[in-house]
PDB file of C-alpha atoms in Angstrom:
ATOM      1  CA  UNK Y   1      46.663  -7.748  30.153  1.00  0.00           C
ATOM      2  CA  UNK Y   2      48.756 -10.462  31.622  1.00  0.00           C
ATOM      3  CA  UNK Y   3      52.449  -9.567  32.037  1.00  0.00           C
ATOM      4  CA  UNK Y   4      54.892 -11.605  29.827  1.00  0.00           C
ATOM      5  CA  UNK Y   5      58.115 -13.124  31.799  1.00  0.00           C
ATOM      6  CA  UNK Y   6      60.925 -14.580  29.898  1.00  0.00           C
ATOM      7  CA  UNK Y   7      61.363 -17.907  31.232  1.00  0.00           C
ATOM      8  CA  UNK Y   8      62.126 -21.620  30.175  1.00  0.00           C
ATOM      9  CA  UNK Y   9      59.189 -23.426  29.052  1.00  0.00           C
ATOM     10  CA  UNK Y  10      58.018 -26.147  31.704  1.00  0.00           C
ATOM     11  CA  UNK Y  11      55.772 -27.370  28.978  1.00  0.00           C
ATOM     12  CA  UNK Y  12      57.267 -27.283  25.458  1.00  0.00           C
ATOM     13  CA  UNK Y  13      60.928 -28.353  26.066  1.00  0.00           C
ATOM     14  CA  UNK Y  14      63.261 -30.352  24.379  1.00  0.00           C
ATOM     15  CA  UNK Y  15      66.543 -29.926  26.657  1.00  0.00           C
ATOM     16  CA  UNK Y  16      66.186 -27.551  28.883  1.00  0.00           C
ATOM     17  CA  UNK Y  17      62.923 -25.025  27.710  1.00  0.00           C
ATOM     18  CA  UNK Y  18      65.130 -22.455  26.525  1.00  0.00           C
ATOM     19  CA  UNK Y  19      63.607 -22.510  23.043  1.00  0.00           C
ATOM     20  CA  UNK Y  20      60.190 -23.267  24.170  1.00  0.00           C
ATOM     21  CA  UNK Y  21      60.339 -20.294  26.206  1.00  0.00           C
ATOM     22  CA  UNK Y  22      61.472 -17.715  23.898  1.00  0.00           C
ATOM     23  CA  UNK Y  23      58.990 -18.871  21.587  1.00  0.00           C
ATOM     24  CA  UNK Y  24      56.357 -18.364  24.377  1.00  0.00           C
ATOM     25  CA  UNK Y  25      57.539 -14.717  25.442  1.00  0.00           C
ATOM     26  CA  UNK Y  26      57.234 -14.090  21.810  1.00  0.00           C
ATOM     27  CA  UNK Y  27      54.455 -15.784  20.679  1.00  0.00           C
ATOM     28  CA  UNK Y  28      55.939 -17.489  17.600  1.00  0.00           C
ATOM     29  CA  UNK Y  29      56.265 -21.176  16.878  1.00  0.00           C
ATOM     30  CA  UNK Y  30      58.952 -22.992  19.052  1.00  0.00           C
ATOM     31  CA  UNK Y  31      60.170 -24.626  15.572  1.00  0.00           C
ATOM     32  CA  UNK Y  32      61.225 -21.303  14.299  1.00  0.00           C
ATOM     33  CA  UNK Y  33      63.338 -20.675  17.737  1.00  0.00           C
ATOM     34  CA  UNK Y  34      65.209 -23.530  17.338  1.00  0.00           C
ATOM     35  CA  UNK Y  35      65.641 -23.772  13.313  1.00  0.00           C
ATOM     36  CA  UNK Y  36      67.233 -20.279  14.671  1.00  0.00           C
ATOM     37  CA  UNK Y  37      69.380 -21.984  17.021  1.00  0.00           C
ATOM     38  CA  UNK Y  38      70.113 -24.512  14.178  1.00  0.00           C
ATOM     39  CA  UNK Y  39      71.464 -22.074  11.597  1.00  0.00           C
ATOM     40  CA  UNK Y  40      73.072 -19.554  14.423  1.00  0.00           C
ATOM     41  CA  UNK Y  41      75.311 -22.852  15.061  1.00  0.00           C
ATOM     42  CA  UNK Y  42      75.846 -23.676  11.080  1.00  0.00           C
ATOM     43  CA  UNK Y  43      77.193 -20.642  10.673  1.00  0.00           C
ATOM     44  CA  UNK Y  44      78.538 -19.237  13.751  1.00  0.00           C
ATOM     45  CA  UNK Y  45      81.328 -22.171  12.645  1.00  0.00           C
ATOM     46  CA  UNK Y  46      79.460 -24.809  15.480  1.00  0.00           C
ATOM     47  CA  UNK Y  47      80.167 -22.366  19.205  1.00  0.00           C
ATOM     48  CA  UNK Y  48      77.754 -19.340  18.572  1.00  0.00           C
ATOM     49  CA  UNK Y  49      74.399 -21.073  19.003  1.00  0.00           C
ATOM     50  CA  UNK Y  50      75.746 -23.448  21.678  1.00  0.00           C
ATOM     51  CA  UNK Y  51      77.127 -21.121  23.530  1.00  0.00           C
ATOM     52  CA  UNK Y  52      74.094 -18.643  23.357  1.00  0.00           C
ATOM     53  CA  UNK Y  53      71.950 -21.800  24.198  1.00  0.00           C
ATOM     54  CA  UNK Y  54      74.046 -22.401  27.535  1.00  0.00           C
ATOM     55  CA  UNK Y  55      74.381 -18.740  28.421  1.00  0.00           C
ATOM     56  CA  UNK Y  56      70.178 -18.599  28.116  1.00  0.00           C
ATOM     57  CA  UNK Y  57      69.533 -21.500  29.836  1.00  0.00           C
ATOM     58  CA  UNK Y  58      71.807 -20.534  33.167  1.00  0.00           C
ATOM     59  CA  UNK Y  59      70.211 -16.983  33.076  1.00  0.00           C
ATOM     60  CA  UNK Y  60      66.255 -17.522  32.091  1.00  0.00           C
ATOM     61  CA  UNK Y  61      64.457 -18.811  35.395  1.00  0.00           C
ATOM     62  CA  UNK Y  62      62.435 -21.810  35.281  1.00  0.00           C
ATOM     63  CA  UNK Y  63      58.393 -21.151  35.665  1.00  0.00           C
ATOM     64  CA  UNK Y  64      56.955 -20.474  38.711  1.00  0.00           C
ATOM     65  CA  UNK Y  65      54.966 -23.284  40.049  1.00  0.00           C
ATOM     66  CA  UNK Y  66      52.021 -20.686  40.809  1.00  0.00           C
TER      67      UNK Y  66
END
């Protein structure tokens, strides 16, 4: 069994693999991460999802190259 890492995708990204890479760690569609994203900011009045987007992206690594 191959251990899982939560990091941005280097493969399926959009802006900066966030989405792609939560999708990947949990082996779900990357469109369902970032409808997610879509209706966290819709109803979080506009900040919530933003701001949880930025806060993932400075703290989830990029891939290792190996």
């Amino acid at each position: 069994m191959k251990d899982k890492k939560l990091t941005r995708s280097a493969d399926d990204r959009m802006l900066a693999g966030v989405a792609g890479g939560l999708a990947e760690y949990l082996d779900i569609d990357p469109v369902i991460v970032r409808l997610l994203f879509v209706i966290i900011t819709l109803f979080g009045g506009g900040f919530v999802g933003i701001l949880l987007y930025v806060v993932l992206w400075v703290i989830m690594p990029e891939p290792s190259s190996a």
